[in-house]
Amino acid sequence: MLRVCWKGANAAARNCLCGKVPVHPLQHCRRYTSAGNSGSAAGKIVAASILTVGGGLGGTILYAKWDPKFRANVEKSVPYSDQLFEMALGPPPPPFIPMQKKPVKAEPLQISSVSEASKDSKQPKAKSKAKEKQPEPAPVDPKPAVEEAPALPPQTIEEASAEAAHIISAMSEVQSVPAPGTSNEAVPAESEAQTSTVAAEECHECASHEPAVKERPGEEVAARLAQQDKAEQDALAALSFNLEDTLGFSAKLTLQAIGAQEAALTAIGTHTHRLREAMDSEDPPDKKSAQWRELEDALSERTRAVDQAGQSLLQAKEQLEKLRVVINGAKESKIEAARPQILAAEENLHSMIVDLDKVVTKVQAAQTEAKIVSQYSELVNEAKVQFQKELSSITPEVQANWKGLTGKLSADDLNSLIAHAHRRIDQLNRELAEQRVREQIRIEAALEQQKHEHQRAVDSAVDKAIQHNHEQLRLEQEKKMQEVREVMEAEMRTQLRRQAAAHTDHLRDVLKVQEQELREEAQEALSSKMMEQETQHRRLAQEQLDSFTLDMNSAYARLKGMEEAIDSHVVAEEEARKAHQLWLSVEALNYTLKTAAADAPTEPLEGAVRTIKESCAENEFAQALATALPDESLTRGVYSEASLRARFYGVRRLARRVALIDETRNSLYQYFLSYLQSILLFEKEQEAPPTKLAAQDLDTFKLLAYATYSIERGDLELAAKFVNQLHGESRRVAQDWLKEARLTLETKQVVSLLSAYANAVGLGTTQAP
Amino acid sequence: MSEKELGQKWDRCLADAAIKVGAGLGLGIVFSVVFFKRRTFPIAFGTGTGLGMAYSNCQNDLRSPYLVHSNATKEQ
């Protein structure tokens, strides 16, 4: 069987092996043959997979290139994709941080941006400061802020100064002193604008920072304010001094110039007048010469005056320029209080300039008039000379001053003169006509010229007037502004005062509240601290007390311990004594028990018991025991066992005799019968009692036998028990004996207990050495 | 001493019997002599009576502890 299996297994194995062997080449062939087919399929598969993978990668890379978020996602999710991306696309684009709002950059600004910046600087400041303020970008500064107030005024001052500079440059004929403000101030205007914008920016930044920065302490602020005030005052003083100085000087010079100009004017006027006079008058030659001399004088004077005027004008203009510079400097110093002074100075300047110009125009007019007059006079002179020449040519003998000639002339002379005169008249008429024609043209030309000049003059005058007006308006505006500013300042002050009042009220209230709170806090803190301190103090005190108490307690305890030890010693000794005494008394009691004579009871145990009671007054057990003694024993004493034993026999005899007598049978006859029974009944005197009493053992004789046996063995208790089982008369007869036996037994028991107790106590109290 | 009681009782009994018999005898004798002309029946009668009385007394005396009194039952 096994072999068959074995063979089968072998066959199967061999079959498998053989099966495999021929298969292999087939498989190989199959593989070779299918390689071609599968090769192409595999190649297709491989190619397709490569294509897919490549396409996926390329698409991912392209999309990552386009969308950085996608790139980040892919880098996060796919481990080494970040390296691939870096290789393919370069480092990732920087993360997109939203541009924060930067403060206004310091670009080359125009006035509007500056004003905007100043407005901006105002607004956050307004917001950060008390909320009662209306963020009015009013032209007037809403608060006496020190930092950015100058931001705006410098701007207006800039504009004003620039305008004034322009005006001055336009106004002044003397271009030799061009208003230095024009070109210079264009640059400083810008730089100033820039500085002001920087200041504004700083202010803006300050404003933006200020909410972050803590408020400077009041003292510091006050100190700073005081310092600033002082500086202002100093600067103001210096400025005003400077201003006044220059103003005075310039006024003086201006007046001088004006005076000079007027002098020149008068000189010109006189000169012209004289000239005209000289022209018109037909004075005799000597007067004429005088006149001419006078005229020359006047002319020289005029030229002198004009020169002087020109010089003084130059000086005045210089000084005015200086004044203007000073004023600009004062304006730049940005001191509020100096503004009216500056304004006044400006006004003065303006008025001086205006006056100067007026005078200058007057002088110019006078000069033109003088020119005209001189020209006229020249012409007239020329004509006169010409006429004189002609006349002299015609009438050579007649010299100058032909007017005086009346009688000297002959008729020929007269005729020639008249002919000359006629000829002259014709000539003159012709000349006149010519002249008229030429005059017309000339007049037209002159008109044209005049028009032009007039136009120019008008233009210049208009310009000057415009500028003057402008300046005037500006000054007025400035004045008005100043007034308005003052009014506003006053109002502002009142409002501020009001606000300050409100603020003080509010502060007061808040301070009150704060005070309350702080007081409460302080109170709380104080009370808590006090409580703490108190508790600490109490704790310490308690600790002290506790420690002291502890010490005391320990000492006391020790003392107590010692006392207790002593007491316990005493007590122990007492106990020992007592025990001893008890034992002694119990021994006495025992002894008294032994004093029982035959048939006589013991001595009354009372004395011994009394001693016992006395000896163990506090011992409840002993007391109980002592009290448990029956009174009879105390008073009468108890019988000894021996006596009881002796007595028992008698009782026994008697009980035997009356064994039959009980309640039912108690006649004399029964008595006789029981006697008879007792005589005739023989039984063992002593019979060992069984352990268990059966019913038949309750027979008198049996009982008595048991009792006898027990009593002979000294077991009074058992005997008493048996005797207790007697019935009837036997019982009655044995009653006394039983009682006595009980008594004795009781006493003996108690005494034995007491002695045992005394022994025990004695043992307990005796201390082993 | 309960055991002595019986003896005492017996003593009393005997004494009583003696007395009673004696008294009865005497009275019998007297009666016989006096009233009944020296017949003997009164002597016997007297002695008997005396003896009877003594027997009864003795019995009563001996029974006395077992007797239940009516008042006791009533009290109970």
CSV table of N, CA, C and O in Angstrom, one decimal, chain A residues 47 116 132 143 150 236 246 260 443 492 590 601 621 670-671 678 728 744:
chain,number,residue,atom,x,y,z
A,47,ALA,N,5.6,52.9,-25.8
A,47,ALA,CA,5.6,54.2,-26.5
A,47,ALA,C,4.4,55.0,-26.0
A,47,ALA,O,4.6,56.2,-25.7
A,116,GLU,N,-2.1,119.7,-1.1
A,116,GLU,CA,-2.7,118.4,-0.8
A,116,GLU,C,-2.0,117.7,0.4
A,116,GLU,O,-2.6,117.3,1.3
A,132,GLU,N,-13.3,116.9,18.7
A,132,GLU,CA,-14.2,118.1,18.5
A,132,GLU,C,-13.8,118.9,17.3
A,132,GLU,O,-14.6,119.6,16.8
A,143,LYS,N,-5.7,125.1,14.6
A,143,LYS,CA,-5.1,125.0,15.9
A,143,LYS,C,-3.8,125.7,16.0
A,143,LYS,O,-3.2,125.9,14.9
A,150,PRO,N,3.4,126.3,9.8
A,150,PRO,CA,4.2,127.0,8.8
A,150,PRO,C,4.1,126.4,7.4
A,150,PRO,O,4.6,127.0,6.5
A,236,LEU,N,11.3,137.3,16.5
A,236,LEU,CA,10.4,138.3,16.2
A,236,LEU,C,11.0,139.7,16.5
A,236,LEU,O,10.9,140.6,15.8
A,246,THR,N,15.3,148.6,8.6
A,246,THR,CA,15.4,148.7,7.1
A,246,THR,C,14.2,149.6,6.7
A,246,THR,O,14.4,150.4,5.7
A,260,ALA,N,13.8,164.3,-3.7
A,260,ALA,CA,14.7,164.7,-4.8
A,260,ALA,C,14.0,164.8,-6.1
A,260,ALA,O,14.2,165.7,-6.9
A,443,ILE,N,1.8,165.3,-38.3
A,443,ILE,CA,0.9,165.1,-37.2
A,443,ILE,C,0.4,163.7,-37.2
A,443,ILE,O,0.4,163.1,-36.2
A,492,MET,N,-11.2,131.7,17.0
A,492,MET,CA,-10.5,130.5,17.3
A,492,MET,C,-10.1,130.4,18.8
A,492,MET,O,-10.3,129.4,19.5
A,590,ASN,N,-11.6,34.3,103.3
A,590,ASN,CA,-11.4,32.8,103.2
A,590,ASN,C,-11.2,32.2,104.5
A,590,ASN,O,-11.7,31.2,104.9
A,601,PRO,N,-22.4,27.6,112.0
A,601,PRO,CA,-22.0,28.4,110.8
A,601,PRO,C,-20.7,29.1,111.1
A,601,PRO,O,-20.3,29.2,112.3
A,621,PHE,N,-16.2,45.8,90.3
A,621,PHE,CA,-16.3,44.3,90.2
A,621,PHE,C,-16.3,43.7,91.6
A,621,PHE,O,-17.2,42.9,92.0
A,670,GLN,N,-50.0,7.5,104.5
A,670,GLN,CA,-49.0,7.6,103.5
A,670,GLN,C,-47.6,7.7,104.2
A,670,GLN,O,-46.7,7.2,103.8
A,671,TYR,N,-47.7,8.5,105.2
A,671,TYR,CA,-46.5,8.6,106.0
A,671,TYR,C,-46.0,7.3,106.5
A,671,TYR,O,-44.8,6.9,106.4
A,678,SER,N,-39.1,3.2,103.0
A,678,SER,CA,-37.7,3.6,103.3
A,678,SER,C,-37.0,2.5,104.0
A,678,SER,O,-35.8,2.3,103.8
A,728,GLY,N,-42.0,17.1,96.4
A,728,GLY,CA,-42.9,16.8,97.6
A,728,GLY,C,-42.2,17.1,98.9
A,728,GLY,O,-41.5,18.1,99.1
A,744,THR,N,-24.0,28.5,101.0
A,744,THR,CA,-22.6,28.2,101.0
A,744,THR,C,-21.9,28.2,99.6
A,744,THR,O,-20.8,28.8,99.4
